[in-house]
Short mmCIF file of C-alpha atoms in Angstrom, two decimals:
data_model
loop_
_atom_site.label_atom_id
_atom_site.label_comp_id
_atom_site.label_asym_id
_atom_site.label_seq_id
_atom_site.Cartn_x
_atom_site.Cartn_y
_atom_site.Cartn_z
CA MET A 1 -25.92 28.73 119.58
CA PRO A 2 -29.49 29.09 118.02
CA PRO A 3 -31.33 25.91 118.00
CA ASP A 4 -30.72 25.20 114.22
CA LEU A 5 -27.18 25.90 114.56
CA ARG A 6 -26.94 23.49 117.58
CA LEU A 7 -28.68 20.63 115.76
CA CYS A 8 -26.11 20.76 112.98
CA PHE A 9 -23.26 20.94 115.25
CA ASP A 10 -24.65 18.05 117.31
CA TYR A 11 -24.67 15.89 114.02
CA TYR A 12 -21.08 16.79 113.22
CA CYS A 13 -19.78 15.63 116.58
CA ALA A 14 -21.81 12.66 116.55
CA VAL A 15 -20.85 10.90 113.38
CA PHE A 16 -17.25 12.32 112.50
CA PRO A 17 -14.53 10.98 114.86
CA THR A 18 -11.67 13.14 116.00
CA GLY A 19 -9.36 14.06 113.15
CA HIS A 20 -11.78 13.23 110.45
CA ASN A 21 -11.90 15.50 107.39
CA ILE A 22 -15.12 15.97 105.33
CA VAL A 23 -15.67 17.73 102.23
CA LYS A 24 -17.66 20.75 102.98
CA ASP A 25 -20.40 20.06 100.30
CA ASP A 26 -21.09 16.53 101.71
CA LEU A 27 -21.66 17.91 105.10
CA VAL A 28 -24.13 20.57 103.69
CA HIS A 29 -25.92 17.85 101.84
CA GLN A 30 -26.14 15.66 104.93
CA TRP A 31 -27.59 18.36 106.87
CA ILE A 32 -30.07 19.10 104.24
CA ALA A 33 -31.00 15.41 103.97
CA LEU A 34 -31.72 15.41 107.68
CA HIS A 35 -33.96 18.35 107.41
CA LEU A 36 -31.67 20.18 109.96
CA ILE A 37 -31.84 23.22 107.54
CA GLU A 38 -34.93 24.51 105.96
CA PRO A 39 -35.03 27.37 103.22
CA SER A 40 -36.25 30.87 104.19
CA GLU A 41 -38.18 33.24 102.12
CA THR A 42 -34.87 34.76 100.99
CA LEU A 43 -32.04 32.12 101.21
CA SER A 44 -31.71 28.42 100.08
CA ALA A 45 -30.97 25.61 102.50
CA ALA A 46 -27.39 25.54 100.99
CA GLN A 47 -27.05 29.23 101.50
CA ILE A 48 -28.10 28.92 105.15
CA ALA A 49 -25.63 25.84 105.65
CA GLU A 50 -22.76 28.01 104.33
CA GLU A 51 -23.68 30.80 106.96
CA HIS A 52 -23.58 28.03 109.76
CA ILE A 53 -20.17 26.64 108.62
CA THR A 54 -18.84 30.47 108.58
CA ARG A 55 -20.21 30.79 112.14
CA LEU A 56 -18.75 27.60 113.27
CA GLN A 57 -15.41 28.57 111.91
CA ASN A 58 -15.54 31.94 113.42
CA MET A 59 -16.25 30.27 116.82
CA SER A 60 -13.09 28.03 116.26
CA PHE A 61 -15.41 24.91 116.25
CA LEU A 62 -14.54 24.02 112.59
CA GLN A 63 -11.54 24.73 110.62
CA THR A 64 -10.35 24.23 107.08
CA ALA A 65 -8.09 21.21 106.60
CA GLU A 66 -5.31 20.87 104.08
CA LEU A 67 -6.56 18.92 100.85
CA ASP A 68 -5.09 15.50 100.77
CA HIS A 69 -5.62 13.98 97.32
CA ALA A 70 -4.90 10.63 98.40
CA SER A 71 -8.44 10.89 100.06
CA GLY A 72 -9.90 11.07 96.59
CA ALA A 73 -11.18 14.67 97.10
CA ASN A 74 -11.26 16.96 94.14
CA LYS A 75 -9.01 19.83 93.66
CA GLY A 76 -11.77 22.30 94.12
CA ALA A 77 -12.99 20.72 97.29
CA ILE A 78 -12.81 22.41 100.61
CA LEU A 79 -12.18 20.10 103.79
CA LEU A 80 -13.35 20.75 107.21
CA THR A 81 -12.24 19.29 110.52
CA MET A 82 -12.39 19.90 114.34
CA ASP A 83 -9.66 20.23 116.81
CA GLY A 84 -9.31 17.05 118.85
CA ALA A 85 -9.64 18.65 122.28
CA VAL A 86 -12.67 20.70 121.26
CA HIS A 87 -14.33 17.44 119.77
CA ASN A 88 -13.64 15.49 122.88
CA LEU A 89 -15.15 18.22 125.12
CA ILE A 90 -18.18 18.85 123.02
CA ALA A 91 -18.82 15.16 122.58
CA THR A 92 -19.31 14.58 126.32
CA THR A 93 -21.92 17.12 126.64
CA PHE A 94 -23.78 16.98 123.42
CA LEU A 95 -24.37 13.45 122.39
CA GLU A 96 -26.04 11.46 125.03
CA ASN A 97 -29.48 11.17 123.09
CA SER A 98 -28.20 11.42 119.65
CA SER A 99 -30.27 10.00 116.75
CA TYR A 100 -27.03 9.79 114.69
CA HIS A 101 -24.30 7.05 114.84
CA LEU A 102 -20.94 6.17 113.61
CA ALA A 103 -21.04 2.29 113.23
CA THR A 104 -17.83 0.19 113.56
CA ASN A 105 -17.22 -3.30 112.59
CA HIS A 106 -17.18 -6.08 115.15
CA HIS A 107 -16.32 -9.50 113.74
CA GLY A 108 -18.66 -8.84 110.70
CA LYS A 109 -21.51 -7.07 112.76
CA LEU A 110 -22.34 -3.59 113.05
CA ASP A 111 -22.49 -2.07 116.51
CA VAL A 112 -25.72 -0.24 115.76
CA PRO A 113 -27.69 0.46 118.95
CA TYR A 114 -31.24 -1.07 119.05
CA GLY A 115 -33.92 0.95 120.52
CA LYS A 116 -32.93 4.17 118.94
CA TYR A 117 -34.49 5.73 115.86
CA ILE A 118 -31.49 6.17 113.87
CA ARG A 119 -31.70 8.93 111.24
CA ALA A 120 -28.04 9.00 110.12
CA LEU A 121 -25.68 6.13 109.83
CA ARG A 122 -22.12 5.77 108.69
CA CYS A 123 -20.37 2.52 108.54
CA VAL A 124 -16.61 3.06 108.08
CA GLY A 125 -14.64 -0.19 107.06
CA CYS A 126 -17.45 -2.72 105.99
CA SER A 127 -14.98 -5.06 104.45
CA ASN A 128 -16.37 -8.17 106.57
CA VAL A 129 -19.98 -7.00 107.25
CA GLU A 130 -22.64 -9.30 105.91
CA PHE A 131 -25.51 -6.87 104.98
CA LYS A 132 -28.63 -8.87 105.90
CA GLY A 133 -32.31 -7.86 106.72
CA GLY A 134 -32.10 -6.22 110.04
CA SER A 135 -28.59 -5.04 109.89
CA PHE A 136 -30.04 -1.39 110.37
CA PRO A 137 -32.62 -1.08 113.18
CA HIS A 138 -35.58 1.28 112.29
CA GLU A 139 -34.50 1.39 108.70
CA LYS A 140 -37.40 3.54 107.56
CA TRP A 141 -36.11 6.49 109.64
CA LEU A 142 -32.94 6.53 107.77
CA ARG A 143 -32.19 9.73 105.71
CA VAL A 144 -28.34 9.58 105.43
CA LEU A 145 -26.51 6.43 104.89
CA GLU A 146 -22.73 6.12 104.14
CA LEU A 147 -21.18 2.71 103.71
CA THR A 148 -17.50 2.40 102.64
CA GLU A 149 -15.04 -0.36 101.83
CA SER A 150 -16.73 -3.81 101.01
CA SER A 151 -16.43 -6.60 98.62
CA VAL A 152 -20.04 -7.58 98.61
CA LEU A 153 -21.29 -8.63 95.02
CA LYS A 154 -24.76 -6.99 95.40
CA LEU A 155 -26.65 -4.53 97.49
CA PRO A 156 -29.21 -5.92 99.68
CA ASP A 157 -32.64 -5.14 98.74
CA TYR A 158 -33.59 -3.44 102.02
CA ILE A 159 -31.25 -0.78 101.46
CA LEU A 160 -33.02 0.16 98.40
CA GLN A 161 -36.34 0.47 100.23
CA LEU A 162 -35.30 3.41 102.40
CA LYS A 163 -37.92 6.00 100.92
CA HIS A 164 -36.77 8.88 103.17
CA LEU A 165 -33.05 8.57 102.16
CA GLY A 166 -31.80 11.63 100.70
CA TYR A 167 -28.03 11.10 100.78
CA LEU A 168 -26.48 7.65 99.93
CA LYS A 169 -22.88 7.04 99.86
CA ILE A 170 -21.61 3.44 98.71
CA SER A 171 -18.03 4.03 98.24
CA LYS A 172 -15.23 1.61 97.43
CA PHE A 173 -17.55 -1.53 97.05
CA THR A 174 -14.93 -3.25 94.90
CA GLY A 175 -17.08 -6.28 94.23
CA LEU A 176 -20.23 -4.35 93.10
CA VAL A 177 -20.93 -4.99 89.31
CA THR A 178 -24.35 -3.46 89.00
CA LEU A 179 -27.18 -1.68 90.94
CA PRO A 180 -30.63 -3.42 91.04
CA GLU A 181 -33.43 -1.73 89.08
CA SER A 182 -35.18 -1.04 92.55
CA VAL A 183 -32.91 1.79 93.00
CA GLY A 184 -35.36 3.88 91.22
CA HIS A 185 -37.57 3.64 94.25
CA LEU A 186 -35.51 6.04 96.15
CA LYS A 187 -37.37 9.11 94.91
CA ASN A 188 -36.26 11.53 97.73
CA LEU A 189 -32.49 10.75 96.96
CA PHE A 190 -30.66 14.00 95.80
CA HIS A 191 -27.12 12.86 96.54
CA ILE A 192 -25.59 9.56 95.36
CA ASP A 193 -21.80 8.90 95.77
CA LEU A 194 -20.60 5.45 93.95
CA SER A 195 -16.96 6.65 93.98
CA GLY A 196 -14.17 3.72 93.98
CA CYS A 197 -16.81 1.31 92.86
CA SER A 198 -14.20 0.12 90.38
CA ARG A 199 -16.09 -3.07 88.97
CA LEU A 200 -19.33 -1.44 88.46
CA ALA A 201 -20.02 -1.97 84.68
CA ALA A 202 -23.52 -0.43 84.24
CA LEU A 203 -26.23 1.62 85.69
CA PRO A 204 -29.79 0.54 85.77
CA GLU A 205 -32.38 2.13 83.45
CA SER A 206 -34.33 2.96 86.60
CA PHE A 207 -31.23 5.38 87.51
CA GLY A 208 -33.20 7.94 85.31
CA ASP A 209 -36.23 7.81 87.71
CA LEU A 210 -34.30 9.52 90.31
CA VAL A 211 -35.50 12.76 89.15
CA ASN A 212 -34.53 14.79 92.29
CA LEU A 213 -30.80 14.01 92.00
CA THR A 214 -28.70 17.00 92.18
CA HIS A 215 -25.33 15.47 92.90
CA VAL A 216 -23.82 12.27 91.34
CA ASN A 217 -20.28 11.04 92.09
CA LEU A 218 -19.03 8.20 89.74
CA SER A 219 -15.52 8.92 90.27
CA ARG A 220 -12.97 6.02 89.88
CA CYS A 221 -15.80 3.83 88.50
CA HIS A 222 -13.61 2.99 85.72
CA GLY A 223 -15.31 -0.39 84.78
CA LEU A 224 -18.47 1.70 83.80
CA THR A 225 -18.70 1.20 80.15
CA GLU A 226 -21.65 3.64 79.42
CA LEU A 227 -24.18 6.13 80.81
CA PRO A 228 -27.78 5.20 80.32
CA GLN A 229 -29.94 7.28 78.03
CA PRO A 230 -32.60 7.94 81.05
CA LEU A 231 -29.79 10.09 82.33
CA GLN A 232 -31.43 12.90 80.29
CA LYS A 233 -34.38 12.62 82.76
CA LEU A 234 -32.14 14.11 85.55
CA GLY A 235 -33.10 17.70 84.88
CA LYS A 236 -32.00 18.90 88.45
CA LEU A 237 -28.49 17.54 88.24
CA VAL A 238 -25.97 20.31 88.92
CA HIS A 239 -22.80 18.19 90.02
CA LEU A 240 -21.59 15.24 87.96
CA ASP A 241 -18.16 13.82 88.68
CA LEU A 242 -16.86 11.15 86.32
CA SER A 243 -13.07 11.48 87.12
CA PHE A 244 -11.07 8.44 86.14
CA TRP A 245 -13.83 7.23 83.87
CA SER A 246 -13.85 4.95 80.86
CA CYS A 247 -14.42 6.73 77.50
CA PHE A 248 -18.11 6.17 76.69
CA GLU A 249 -19.39 6.09 73.18
CA GLY A 250 -21.65 8.94 72.73
CA ILE A 251 -20.48 10.80 75.88
CA GLY A 252 -21.22 14.26 74.23
CA GLU A 253 -24.88 13.49 73.49
CA ARG A 254 -25.33 12.16 77.04
CA LEU A 255 -23.86 15.42 78.64
CA GLY A 256 -25.52 17.73 76.20
CA GLY A 257 -29.00 16.89 77.69
CA LEU A 258 -27.90 18.02 81.38
CA THR A 259 -28.45 21.72 80.81
CA ASN A 260 -28.45 22.44 84.43
CA LEU A 261 -25.01 21.23 85.17
CA GLU A 262 -22.68 23.80 87.04
CA HIS A 263 -19.87 21.42 88.18
CA LEU A 264 -18.48 18.59 85.73
CA ASN A 265 -15.35 16.55 86.33
CA LEU A 266 -14.13 14.63 83.29
CA SER A 267 -10.39 14.43 84.51
CA HIS A 268 -8.10 11.34 83.93
CA PRO A 269 -10.01 9.35 81.42
CA CYS A 270 -8.86 5.68 81.27
CA CYS A 271 -8.52 5.69 77.39
CA HIS A 272 -6.02 3.49 75.63
CA LEU A 273 -7.76 2.29 72.46
CA VAL A 274 -7.96 4.16 69.16
CA GLN A 275 -11.57 4.36 69.04
CA HIS A 276 -11.69 6.21 72.51
CA ARG A 277 -10.00 9.14 70.68
CA SER A 278 -13.28 9.58 68.55
CA ASP A 279 -15.55 9.30 71.60
CA LEU A 280 -13.60 11.89 73.38
CA GLN A 281 -13.63 14.36 70.40
CA GLY A 282 -17.48 14.12 70.63
CA LEU A 283 -17.19 15.88 74.13
CA LYS A 284 -17.19 19.27 72.44
CA ASP A 285 -20.81 18.66 71.02
CA GLY A 286 -22.01 18.22 74.53
CA LEU A 287 -19.91 20.48 76.44
CA CYS A 288 -20.91 23.74 74.30
CA LYS A 289 -24.49 23.24 75.45
CA LEU A 290 -23.74 23.49 79.29
CA THR A 291 -24.19 27.06 79.54
CA LYS A 292 -24.61 27.04 83.22
CA LEU A 293 -21.22 25.43 83.84
CA ARG A 294 -19.16 26.95 86.42
CA TYR A 295 -16.46 24.32 87.16
CA LEU A 296 -15.03 22.16 84.43
CA ASN A 297 -12.08 19.85 84.94
CA LEU A 298 -10.61 18.31 81.78
CA SER A 299 -6.99 17.50 83.55
CA ALA A 300 -5.41 14.74 81.25
CA CYS A 301 -8.38 14.62 79.21
CA LEU A 302 -6.73 16.12 76.40
CA ASN A 303 -3.72 14.04 76.16
CA PRO A 304 -5.48 10.91 74.37
CA ILE A 305 -7.39 13.45 72.05
CA PHE A 306 -4.37 14.93 70.98
CA ASN A 307 -1.98 11.84 70.94
CA TYR A 308 -1.48 12.04 67.26
CA PRO A 309 0.10 14.33 64.76
CA GLN A 310 -1.90 17.56 65.08
CA SER A 311 -0.87 21.14 64.51
CA GLN A 312 -1.13 23.49 67.82
CA GLU A 313 -3.52 25.54 65.82
CA ASP A 314 -5.93 22.62 65.44
CA SER A 315 -5.53 21.72 68.94
CA LEU A 316 -6.33 25.27 70.17
CA LYS A 317 -9.33 25.40 67.79
CA PHE A 318 -10.68 22.06 69.28
CA LEU A 319 -10.33 23.65 72.79
CA GLY A 320 -12.02 26.86 71.69
CA GLU A 321 -15.13 24.75 70.45
CA CYS A 322 -15.05 22.90 73.60
CA VAL A 323 -15.58 25.98 75.80
CA SER A 324 -17.28 28.33 73.41
CA GLY A 325 -20.56 29.67 74.87
CA LEU A 326 -19.79 28.70 78.53
CA SER A 327 -20.24 32.36 79.69
CA SER A 328 -20.76 31.14 83.30
CA LEU A 329 -17.42 29.36 83.62
CA GLU A 330 -15.28 30.44 86.72
CA HIS A 331 -12.77 27.53 86.92
CA LEU A 332 -11.16 25.60 83.93
CA ASP A 333 -8.49 22.87 84.72
CA LEU A 334 -6.61 21.87 81.57
CA SER A 335 -3.53 20.49 83.51
#
């Protein structure tokens, strides 16, 4: 393997256990956050990452996994995995001096090795972990941090002082109600995943200071009651997942300013009140401005909009107004 491909493969073997499935885009973003891939004169870092994945698939080191919706992955997602025998063979030869780590939970403490400069850390199953200062050794080096399944009520401040962090996943933190204003200090962050933080009620105003964000996942954050007006400052945002969302007032206005969006998931809104219908109907005012949109998921989104006597002609007219002008659209889900 060429050196850059070997580094990418080393990372995969170090942090993903045998049989683990990962969304391809997440793997690409982690490689980029770690600077394992740099753009060339002709190709972006993401395009080079795609070439690496194709090459690893051709070598039978990576393979496509069957999409399991129970995992929370979107319909359009591509899952990657590695054969167990290959993983075990590679892991014994590649990973002696790895600067990446898969942490496990031993009686409320993370088994993070001291004396190593950890650049990527995944903590899977953090339900009993007490996140205190010093939980992550050499915190200033971290560029990828993934924490899943915890009931903590607030994030420790030191996590939000990781100035080099590019990829942050805080998933299924079911006790988390809000994020501190200091989240705006993560200036290098381009990917944030808060999926499954079901009690998250608001995003801080400083969320709009994360001007390098390109990917935001708020799926299953159905406690979120609104999107902040600084969201308009996220001019680089290309991917926004709001699936299983509450119906925000002014959602059309909020989305309409994100003119670089290419991927938008608004499926399965948690809408039960009469006033939600008018909020959803305001969607069309924002959607028609997203001229770069390539993927739009409105699955189950139309049910509460049309849940009253309305002619088929009026329903089709509304749909037409939603997608008119979306000349870049490649995938539309109205199921």
